[in-house]
Structure formats: structure tokens, C-alpha cells
XYZ file of C-alpha atoms in Angstrom:
546
model
C 4.372 -90.441 93.140
C 1.588 -91.260 90.653
C -0.953 -89.439 92.808
C 1.203 -86.345 92.829
C 1.594 -86.426 89.041
C -2.154 -86.720 88.566
C -2.718 -83.730 90.824
C -0.207 -81.651 88.840
C -1.884 -82.589 85.577
C -5.255 -81.600 86.972
C -3.854 -78.237 88.116
C -2.361 -77.594 84.688
C -5.653 -78.388 83.022
C -7.449 -76.001 85.387
C -4.956 -73.234 84.619
C -5.382 -73.757 80.913
C -9.124 -73.578 81.284
C -8.804 -70.344 83.273
C -6.536 -68.815 80.616
C -8.986 -69.759 77.896
C -11.814 -68.197 79.874
C -9.796 -64.988 80.330
C -9.009 -64.849 76.611
C -12.673 -65.314 75.812
C -13.579 -62.514 78.239
C -10.985 -60.219 76.650
C -12.327 -61.019 73.205
C -15.820 -60.259 74.403
C -14.593 -56.949 75.850
C -12.924 -56.074 72.559
C -16.165 -56.804 70.738
C -18.117 -54.566 73.094
C -15.586 -51.658 73.125
C -16.526 -50.244 69.732
C -20.070 -49.920 71.022
C -19.341 -48.667 74.551
C -16.238 -46.587 73.737
C -12.709 -47.231 74.965
C -11.753 -45.830 78.341
C -8.926 -43.391 77.533
C -7.200 -40.710 79.574
C -7.530 -37.441 77.660
C -4.324 -35.401 77.545
C -4.526 -31.712 76.680
C -1.305 -29.927 75.803
C -1.217 -26.164 76.289
C 1.461 -23.557 75.858
C 2.058 -21.241 78.822
C -0.004 -18.345 77.430
C -3.026 -20.620 76.903
C -2.688 -22.118 80.378
C -2.449 -18.673 81.963
C -5.612 -17.530 80.200
C -7.554 -20.741 80.804
C -6.548 -21.967 84.249
C -4.380 -19.418 86.104
C -5.338 -15.789 85.292
C -3.057 -13.487 83.336
C -2.109 -11.004 86.053
C -3.498 -12.181 89.360
C -2.140 -11.809 92.875
C 0.762 -14.234 92.255
C 1.994 -12.338 89.206
C 1.518 -8.956 90.904
C 3.592 -9.973 93.935
C 6.268 -11.582 91.790
C 6.320 -8.566 89.464
C 6.835 -6.014 92.251
C 9.530 -8.044 94.007
C 11.468 -8.622 90.797
C 11.219 -5.000 89.670
C 12.952 -3.759 92.813
C 16.088 -4.738 90.888
C 15.381 -1.830 88.508
C 15.754 0.613 91.400
C 19.107 -0.985 92.196
C 20.188 -0.493 88.577
C 19.249 3.182 88.861
C 21.396 3.486 92.001
C 24.506 2.007 90.383
C 24.041 3.859 87.084
C 23.059 7.355 88.200
C 25.319 7.551 91.258
C 27.927 9.122 88.945
C 25.786 12.265 88.745
C 26.594 13.022 92.377
C 29.905 11.225 92.850
C 31.569 12.770 89.788
C 30.098 16.271 89.992
C 32.249 19.369 90.099
C 31.626 21.088 93.459
C 31.625 24.824 94.019
C 34.924 26.552 94.670
C 36.002 29.921 96.031
C 39.044 32.141 96.188
C 41.197 31.913 99.285
C 40.838 35.161 101.252
C 43.769 37.463 100.670
C 44.842 35.844 97.396
C 46.001 38.357 94.804
C 45.768 35.892 91.891
C 42.093 35.079 92.466
C 39.227 37.507 92.906
C 35.458 37.640 92.545
C 35.669 38.134 88.777
C 37.503 34.829 88.171
C 35.254 32.367 86.308
C 37.439 29.249 86.262
C 40.181 27.649 88.325
C 42.188 26.871 85.208
C 45.405 28.892 85.262
C 45.143 29.825 88.936
C 48.197 29.016 91.050
C 47.810 26.329 93.747
C 46.738 27.725 97.084
C 44.852 30.671 95.572
C 41.511 28.827 95.573
C 39.801 25.997 97.475
C 36.746 23.725 97.263
C 33.835 25.234 99.170
C 32.737 21.947 100.771
C 36.148 20.327 101.093
C 38.088 17.944 98.874
C 36.188 14.768 99.807
C 32.783 15.646 98.399
C 33.355 14.175 94.914
C 35.947 12.380 92.834
C 36.551 15.622 90.926
C 37.563 17.552 94.029
C 39.550 14.687 95.598
C 41.664 13.882 92.541
C 41.653 17.292 90.859
C 39.715 16.279 87.719
C 39.451 19.802 86.328
C 40.884 21.727 83.413
C 43.304 19.419 81.564
C 42.165 16.428 83.648
C 38.453 16.980 83.076
C 38.317 14.373 80.298
C 38.796 11.693 82.949
C 35.267 12.290 84.222
C 33.854 11.483 80.773
C 36.215 8.504 80.512
C 34.735 6.915 83.631
C 31.220 7.367 82.280
C 32.125 5.929 78.889
C 33.840 2.885 80.419
C 30.897 2.265 82.738
C 28.506 2.090 79.791
C 31.075 0.034 77.921
C 30.966 -2.462 80.789
C 27.171 -2.416 80.596
C 27.385 -3.234 76.904
C 29.616 -6.272 77.521
C 27.623 -7.475 80.528
C 24.305 -7.231 78.706
C 25.536 -9.586 75.996
C 27.122 -12.114 78.356
C 24.356 -12.289 80.943
C 21.729 -12.217 78.237
C 23.172 -15.470 76.925
C 23.717 -17.008 80.377
C 20.143 -16.325 81.473
C 18.867 -18.148 78.392
C 21.133 -21.133 79.031
C 21.958 -23.134 82.147
C 22.064 -20.257 84.647
C 18.451 -19.173 84.158
C 16.769 -15.819 84.738
C 16.784 -15.920 88.534
C 20.298 -17.321 88.735
C 21.678 -14.607 86.466
C 19.854 -11.881 88.396
C 21.298 -13.211 91.641
C 24.850 -13.228 90.278
C 24.718 -9.677 88.896
C 23.276 -8.338 92.163
C 26.057 -10.010 94.140
C 28.647 -8.487 91.822
C 27.009 -5.056 92.012
C 26.989 -5.104 95.802
C 30.642 -6.136 96.037
C 32.012 -3.824 93.349
C 29.932 -0.914 94.612
C 31.340 -1.214 98.135
C 34.892 -1.658 96.831
C 34.487 1.499 94.719
C 34.046 3.468 97.920
C 37.520 2.316 98.986
C 39.294 3.329 95.759
C 42.756 4.692 96.679
C 43.273 6.437 93.333
C 41.573 7.380 90.081
C 42.604 4.375 88.003
C 41.408 1.906 90.618
C 38.141 3.814 90.585
C 37.952 3.464 86.782
C 38.475 -0.308 86.917
C 35.845 -0.805 89.616
C 33.310 1.318 87.742
C 33.984 -0.741 84.617
C 33.316 -3.938 86.596
C 30.176 -2.401 88.122
C 28.966 -1.543 84.639
C 29.627 -5.132 83.543
C 27.274 -6.478 86.212
C 24.771 -3.628 85.943
C 24.300 -4.397 82.240
C 22.614 -7.675 83.160
C 20.315 -6.391 85.920
C 17.660 -4.670 83.840
C 17.253 -7.279 81.123
C 17.203 -10.238 83.569
C 14.689 -8.477 85.835
C 12.502 -7.400 82.921
C 12.209 -10.857 81.369
C 11.784 -12.594 84.741
C 9.026 -10.154 85.750
C 7.033 -10.304 82.498
C 7.313 -13.937 81.353
C 4.701 -15.252 83.861
C 2.226 -12.551 82.747
C -0.523 -13.353 80.227
C -0.426 -11.948 76.678
C -3.105 -9.267 77.063
C -1.543 -7.874 80.273
C 2.113 -8.196 79.342
C 2.436 -4.846 77.589
C 1.110 -2.732 80.454
C 3.116 -4.763 82.957
C 6.271 -4.294 80.920
C 5.813 -0.525 80.788
C 5.305 -0.447 84.552
C 8.793 -1.819 85.205
C 10.303 1.551 84.351
C 8.450 3.315 87.145
C 10.823 1.468 89.463
C 13.854 2.826 87.594
C 12.607 6.427 87.771
C 11.624 5.999 91.422
C 15.106 4.644 92.107
C 16.646 7.786 90.618
C 14.446 9.976 92.815
C 15.367 7.977 95.938
C 19.035 8.185 94.983
C 18.790 11.977 95.107
C 17.550 11.687 98.696
C 20.339 9.270 99.598
C 22.920 11.600 98.049
C 21.520 14.503 100.049
C 21.922 12.524 103.287
C 25.380 11.199 102.358
C 27.140 14.054 100.509
C 30.586 12.414 100.517
C 31.131 10.302 97.385
C 32.647 7.416 99.362
C 29.709 7.307 101.781
C 27.319 7.575 98.851
C 28.776 4.508 97.103
C 28.402 2.482 100.289
C 24.859 3.728 100.897
C 23.789 2.997 97.309
C 25.353 -0.504 97.336
C 23.948 -1.796 100.621
C 20.389 -2.104 99.135
C 21.786 -4.749 96.763
C 22.741 -6.883 99.778
C 19.269 -6.364 101.253
C 17.690 -7.381 97.940
C 19.690 -10.608 97.930
C 18.686 -11.471 101.499
C 15.086 -10.231 101.712
C 13.732 -10.424 98.147
C 15.534 -13.000 95.993
C 14.380 -16.001 98.122
C 10.746 -15.085 97.382
C 11.189 -14.760 93.608
C 10.421 -17.766 91.406
C 12.292 -18.878 88.333
C 10.497 -18.317 85.029
C 8.209 -21.229 84.082
C 9.051 -20.561 80.443
C 12.741 -21.102 81.114
C 11.969 -24.329 82.991
C 9.854 -25.530 80.077
C 12.428 -24.927 77.334
C 15.102 -26.546 79.530
C 13.030 -29.728 79.670
C 12.001 -29.303 83.336
C 8.282 -29.780 82.764
C 7.497 -30.833 86.348
C 9.087 -27.670 87.746
C 7.200 -25.534 85.222
C 3.906 -27.250 86.069
C 4.622 -26.742 89.778
C 4.883 -22.990 89.254
C 1.714 -22.923 87.143
C -0.188 -24.782 89.883
C 1.137 -22.278 92.440
C -0.066 -19.405 90.255
C -3.530 -20.947 89.891
C -3.823 -21.665 93.623
C -2.575 -18.220 94.713
C -4.942 -16.523 92.257
C -7.929 -18.376 93.718
C -8.526 -20.592 90.709
C -9.292 -24.306 90.773
C -6.368 -26.678 90.512
C -5.188 -27.374 86.982
C -6.894 -30.572 85.726
C -4.727 -33.670 85.841
C -4.862 -34.250 82.097
C -3.578 -30.750 81.233
C 0.157 -30.440 80.678
C 2.528 -27.776 79.421
C 4.301 -28.081 76.113
C 6.517 -25.936 73.971
C 5.235 -24.625 70.674
C 6.628 -27.343 68.427
C 5.116 -30.119 70.618
C 1.702 -28.559 71.026
C 0.233 -29.938 67.819
C 1.721 -33.429 68.051
C -0.478 -36.510 68.253
C -1.771 -36.715 71.821
C -0.982 -40.433 71.937
C 2.707 -39.591 71.543
C 3.079 -37.562 74.733
C 6.735 -37.311 75.656
C 8.598 -35.362 78.276
C 10.122 -32.241 76.742
C 13.843 -32.275 76.279
C 15.978 -29.242 76.913
C 15.899 -26.813 74.007
C 18.623 -24.195 73.772
C 19.545 -21.429 71.413
C 22.069 -18.678 70.801
C 22.568 -15.570 68.702
C 23.906 -17.818 65.943
C 20.469 -19.441 65.724
C 18.899 -15.988 65.536
C 21.190 -14.994 62.678
C 20.667 -18.266 60.799
C 16.906 -17.832 60.649
C 15.742 -15.292 58.037
C 12.728 -14.462 60.234
C 14.698 -13.496 63.331
C 17.801 -12.186 61.550
C 16.045 -9.132 60.122
C 14.249 -8.590 63.429
C 17.537 -8.554 65.345
C 19.211 -6.138 62.932
C 16.263 -3.740 63.090
C 16.009 -4.001 66.888
C 19.732 -3.282 67.290
C 19.726 -0.233 65.003
C 16.502 1.228 66.445
C 17.715 0.751 70.036
C 20.986 2.466 69.134
C 19.249 5.475 67.559
C 16.768 5.736 70.412
C 19.551 5.669 73.013
C 21.487 8.435 71.278
C 18.417 10.661 71.454
C 17.353 9.671 74.991
C 20.729 10.097 76.682
C 21.707 13.002 74.443
C 18.612 15.010 75.314
C 19.067 14.151 78.997
C 22.514 15.752 78.875
C 21.467 18.596 76.583
C 18.416 19.879 78.471
C 18.890 23.379 79.874
C 19.756 23.103 83.573
C 17.251 24.490 86.019
C 18.562 27.248 88.254
C 18.135 25.115 91.361
C 20.242 22.658 93.294
C 21.443 19.388 91.779
C 19.274 17.164 93.977
C 16.061 18.894 92.938
C 17.066 18.745 89.264
C 17.535 14.975 89.427
C 14.184 14.452 91.136
C 12.356 16.619 88.583
C 13.968 14.809 85.648
C 13.010 11.427 87.113
C 9.407 12.443 87.769
C 9.053 14.085 84.349
C 9.491 10.726 82.579
C 6.691 8.973 84.483
C 3.766 10.513 82.533
C 5.385 9.185 79.340
C 5.232 5.651 80.765
C 1.579 6.096 81.735
C 0.468 7.473 78.373
C 2.375 4.803 76.462
C 0.859 2.059 78.616
C -2.645 3.452 77.990
C -2.324 3.112 74.209
C -0.062 0.060 74.104
C -2.882 -2.488 73.852
C -5.138 -0.375 71.643
C -2.802 1.095 69.043
C -0.315 -1.769 69.168
C 3.463 -1.844 69.553
C 4.432 -0.942 66.011
C 2.236 2.159 65.458
C 3.093 3.467 68.927
C 6.826 3.012 68.363
C 6.642 4.840 65.025
C 4.532 7.666 66.490
C 6.796 8.301 69.500
C 10.002 8.110 67.431
C 8.693 10.536 64.847
C 7.228 12.886 67.461
C 10.556 13.076 69.257
C 12.381 13.625 65.965
C 9.911 16.328 64.948
C 10.378 18.322 68.169
C 14.162 17.986 67.920
C 14.178 19.246 64.332
C 12.141 22.279 65.380
C 14.621 22.917 68.198
C 17.552 22.748 65.797
C 16.240 25.815 63.927
C 15.760 27.896 67.095
C 18.590 30.337 67.909
C 20.003 29.990 71.416
C 19.039 33.513 72.497
C 16.061 35.209 74.090
C 12.637 33.664 73.601
C 13.974 31.207 71.043
C 16.181 29.697 73.736
C 13.069 28.928 75.796
C 11.364 27.392 72.747
C 14.413 25.185 72.173
C 14.291 24.087 75.815
C 10.593 23.186 75.464
C 11.348 21.223 72.289
C 14.040 19.321 74.166
C 11.682 18.485 77.029
C 8.973 17.309 74.617
C 11.546 15.334 72.667
C 12.791 13.439 75.726
C 9.190 12.955 76.876
C 8.351 11.124 73.636
C 11.650 9.232 73.527
C 11.248 8.037 77.137
C 8.082 6.248 76.054
C 9.871 4.769 73.030
C 12.920 3.682 75.011
C 10.794 1.663 77.400
C 8.413 0.381 74.733
C 11.386 -1.145 72.908
C 12.050 -3.446 75.879
C 8.580 -4.938 75.541
C 8.699 -5.014 71.761
C 12.089 -6.742 71.663
C 11.098 -9.463 74.135
C 8.000 -10.279 72.083
C 9.904 -10.475 68.802
C 11.997 -13.478 69.864
C 11.245 -16.919 71.384
C 12.116 -17.973 74.940
C 15.251 -19.913 73.959
C 16.980 -16.764 72.651
C 14.906 -13.974 74.190
C 17.444 -12.712 76.706
C 20.320 -13.119 74.249
C 18.471 -10.980 71.691
C 17.448 -8.438 74.324
C 21.036 -8.357 75.547
C 22.246 -7.641 72.010
C 19.743 -4.794 71.659
C 20.779 -3.478 75.076
C 24.413 -3.531 73.975
C 23.474 -1.326 71.034
C 21.649 1.025 73.407
C 24.726 1.264 75.630
C 26.827 2.122 72.580
C 24.386 4.930 71.886
C 24.792 6.091 75.483
C 28.558 6.212 75.012
C 28.290 8.305 71.839
C 25.581 10.679 73.092
C 27.971 12.988 75.020
C 30.096 13.363 71.877
C 27.049 14.676 70.013
C 26.226 17.066 72.860
C 29.743 18.555 72.707
C 28.973 19.809 69.167
C 26.951 22.571 70.788
C 24.365 25.071 69.568
C 21.576 23.620 67.369
C 23.611 20.835 65.775
C 22.861 18.229 68.528
C 19.126 18.821 68.027
C 19.556 18.245 64.303
C 21.344 14.929 64.934
C 18.725 13.838 67.470
C 15.929 14.748 65.063
C 17.507 12.726 62.262
C 17.942 9.717 64.584
C 14.288 9.854 65.650
C 12.956 10.077 62.092
C 15.273 7.279 60.896
C 14.235 5.047 63.794
C 10.553 5.530 62.944
C 11.162 4.577 59.311
C 12.975 1.372 60.332
C 10.165 0.462 62.737
C 7.860 0.124 59.717
C 9.641 -3.137 58.856
C 8.999 -4.769 62.244
C 5.955 -7.046 62.671
C 3.136 -6.246 65.094
C 3.226 -8.397 68.260
C 0.040 -7.227 69.985
C -1.921 -10.252 71.308
C 0.458 -12.604 69.497
C 1.708 -15.730 71.314
C 5.033 -15.564 73.136
C 6.800 -18.407 71.346
C 9.069 -20.831 73.195
C 11.371 -22.079 70.420
C 12.758 -20.978 67.083
C 10.850 -23.788 65.366
C 7.603 -22.683 67.006
C 8.088 -19.076 65.903
C 8.927 -20.033 62.327
C 5.936 -22.366 62.175
C 3.672 -19.636 63.513
C 4.975 -17.147 60.949
C 4.340 -19.612 58.127
C 0.765 -20.197 59.289
C 0.141 -16.446 59.563
C 1.529 -15.910 56.067
C -0.605 -18.726 54.662
C -3.682 -17.249 56.333
C -2.998 -13.799 54.896
C -2.533 -15.214 51.400
C -5.780 -17.212 51.593
C -7.686 -14.149 52.826
C -6.309 -12.026 49.973
C -7.306 -14.709 47.481
């Protein structure tokens, strides 16, 4: 027993000696560290724009592929929106041979007894011919259109909020495409007019979320210097969709077949395209999913042929970027709503201006589209020509977007459109003056097409990621309200619509003066980051003036 105790004491002494030696070594290391420098892992925090520019490329192959796939949704929106042009058209009619009440001099079917006239191509070509939406029932055609855009207005607000919150950009886009496909096919089976109205309202509800979800999802992974041109390019897909719809309508002249044919592409998009689209890294970041956001950024860098992102580089939202690097923490989910936008004096005035300008722009854009003198050709060719005519406006706007800036370009296009409309309002609707008025209308819609699309880019850059889709949805709601009111202005007739459109364009340009320029400015992630950036910019301007 005594031997064992002695051995234990010896072992304890040895351990104590070893501990003392280790402490001495540590003290020696601490003494040497100030001279040799401490070994420390350097952490660099970057926002998404900085990481894209430094390590990933702003618009490389990954962004180009993702952009094209996502923007196919714009063609689907064109299908579901513009299908009413063909489905709700009034077909040609003719007098029944041998009828005494109807002859070649009769200009309208109103007042003619039943059986004295018939639809040239049969009753199933459009909703108008199938349900007799003529004369006293003609208002029902406008009612369907108004309710569709009313559904778009509601859907834009709801899905704008959902895509900013837990559902995400990709999730919201998936849901609205599913709804569009289902409601579009069910519309083809409508047994009566009122069922048709309800289904078009529901289609409008889902369609209202397609464009804004697709736009934000397509442009958020793009770098700041390429984002403007990329954003303008999204609208080529919408115009191309309208042109393709004319071809589909030519192949499927029956309105029921047309609704099926224009809805099936939504199913194909869900099966063949959606699986290859990525969620927005910005949405992941503000939701606190840093690892998922970094995974996408590494995929972008790898696909674009860049070296892997260094291990010490991590993503952060704006308000974390300037924190002490020793206090690196995993981002927590950051959310926002329209209430947050209205509470902040910076974003409140931006939202009000964006809403009013989008409303005025929409009145002019849709009003001129309805008010342009019809070409003396068939309906299908007219639709194709109108779709193609807008494309040069997108190209010209994109060319000057990154040189003139968003604000000057918005003011110039709004005022140009208003100027041409005012000239048209003073032109009598006869002889040569009628042609001049038509030219003024074409030039007016040409300028306003560029403005209408520019406002999408401008609005997304005015607000941070946490509320971007909600704000864009609110602006889109205002635009849909303008689309609802535009036909009412057109009904005024003569030169008065041009006068209203001119006043709207001039007023919109004046309001645009109060918006800030966003060219080459960072795309902020949070409300706090935006407000902090605005304060720094204001302080810089004051110091420069001093």
C-alpha cells in the first residue's frame, strides 16, 4: 500500500511539473506574439453586389441562363393577359339570305329581329358571339376586362408581400403559375358568362403576381452596372409573348380552344423550367439563410469560370457589413412590410411618388394602346405589329439607361409622351390632321412604353430587399388601376383623350423630379441599411458643399 501511495505522489508531482512547463511555454509564446504577430483568420464581409463584382462576375453565363429561364414567365403573363383580345372580339356578321329586315346597307345588328342575321364564322368563335354580348349587352365585355385587371391589382399586392416573406420569389412564382394554368384551362370550360367572369377574375389575381415575381427573381442576382440593361430586356419576352399569342390564336380560332392552348405553356413552364431556376440569394440572405445564399454565390462563381470564393469571405446584409469583424454572427431573418415602408420618411415619399407615377403612366400606356387608329388589316397582324413596335423603345431606353441615369430618362420619356399627346389633342380628326394625330399617338405610346418598363427597374432599386416586392406590388396595383380607368378616358372620344394623356405624362415627369437617382447605387438589403446609406450620402454632400 505504501509503495502505491509513493508512486501516486510521484505521478502527481510529474503532472504538476508538466503543467508548470506548459504555462511557462504559453507565457513565452505570449511574450513573442507581439513581435511575430498573432495568427488570426481574416474574415471579410461583403454585400451581394460587392461579391458579384469581386468574385462572381455581374452578368456571366450563370446569370444569363437564369435570366432567360425566369423571363419565360413574362411570355406566359402576356398569354393570360392579352388572350382577351381574341377571345372577346366581336366577329363579323352577315344578313341571312332572303331576310327582308336586313340588307347590305345595315350597319349594326342592334334592332334587327332574331333570325335575320348570323355570325359569319359561327357562334363559337368568341365569347361575344356565343353569349350575344352586343348592343345592350356590350358593356359585359368591358366588365370582364375591368375585373381581370382588378384581380391583377389584388394579386400584385398579395404576392408582392408573400414573395418578400416566407414564400420567397421562386415559391411565389411557382404558385401563381400553377393557379394560372388551372384557372386558364377551367375558363375554357365556362358554361355561361358569369362563370367566365369569375374565372377571369381569378386568373387576373394570379397573373398580377407573375410579372413582379419574375422580374425581381431575374434581376436580383445581376450586378449593379448590368442590372438596368437586364431589367429592360425582360420586356422583350412580354412583347414576344404577345406576338406568339397572335400565332396561337390564328391556329386555334375558337375561344375555348385558345384558352386551353394559351394555358398549357404554364404547365410546361412548371415542369421544364421551374426546376432549373434558383431562389434569389438576396432573399436567402435577408431570411437568415446565409449558407444557402453562399451556396448560390459559389455556384455563380464556378459557372462563370471564376476561382472559388475565398474561405474567409462571407455574405452579410447592409447593417452587418460594417460591424467589428471579431463579432461575426450568423444573420438572423430580417422581414419587412408596407407598414415599415410607410413608417420611414425616406421610403414613404418614394412609395407615394412611385404609386402616382405608375398610375399616370399606365393610364397613358393602356389608353393610347386602345386609342390608336386601327390598321385596315386583320386582327392577328395588328397585334403582331403593335407588339413589335414597342421593342425599339426597350432598346433605346436600355442604351441610355446607364449613361443618362434612371431619373433623367424617366423625366424625358414622360414629357416626350405628354408633348406628343398634347399636340395630338389639337389636331382635328379629319383629313391630313387625322393622320398627324395617329402619328402623335404612335410616338406617344413609343415613349411611354420605354417609361412603363423603366419604372419596373427604378422601383426595384428604390427599396431594400426586405420590402422590394411589396413596394413593387403596390406600384403594380396602381398601374392596374390605371389600366382599369384607361378605357373610360378613351370613351370620351375626339381629342379629349389625347389632352388627358398629355396632362398625365407632363404631371408624371414633374413628380419624377422628386425621386432620387439610383444609377450605380447599391441594392440595399434592409431598411436600416438603406437609411444608413442615405444618411452617409447626405453627410457627404454637405461636406462637399462646405
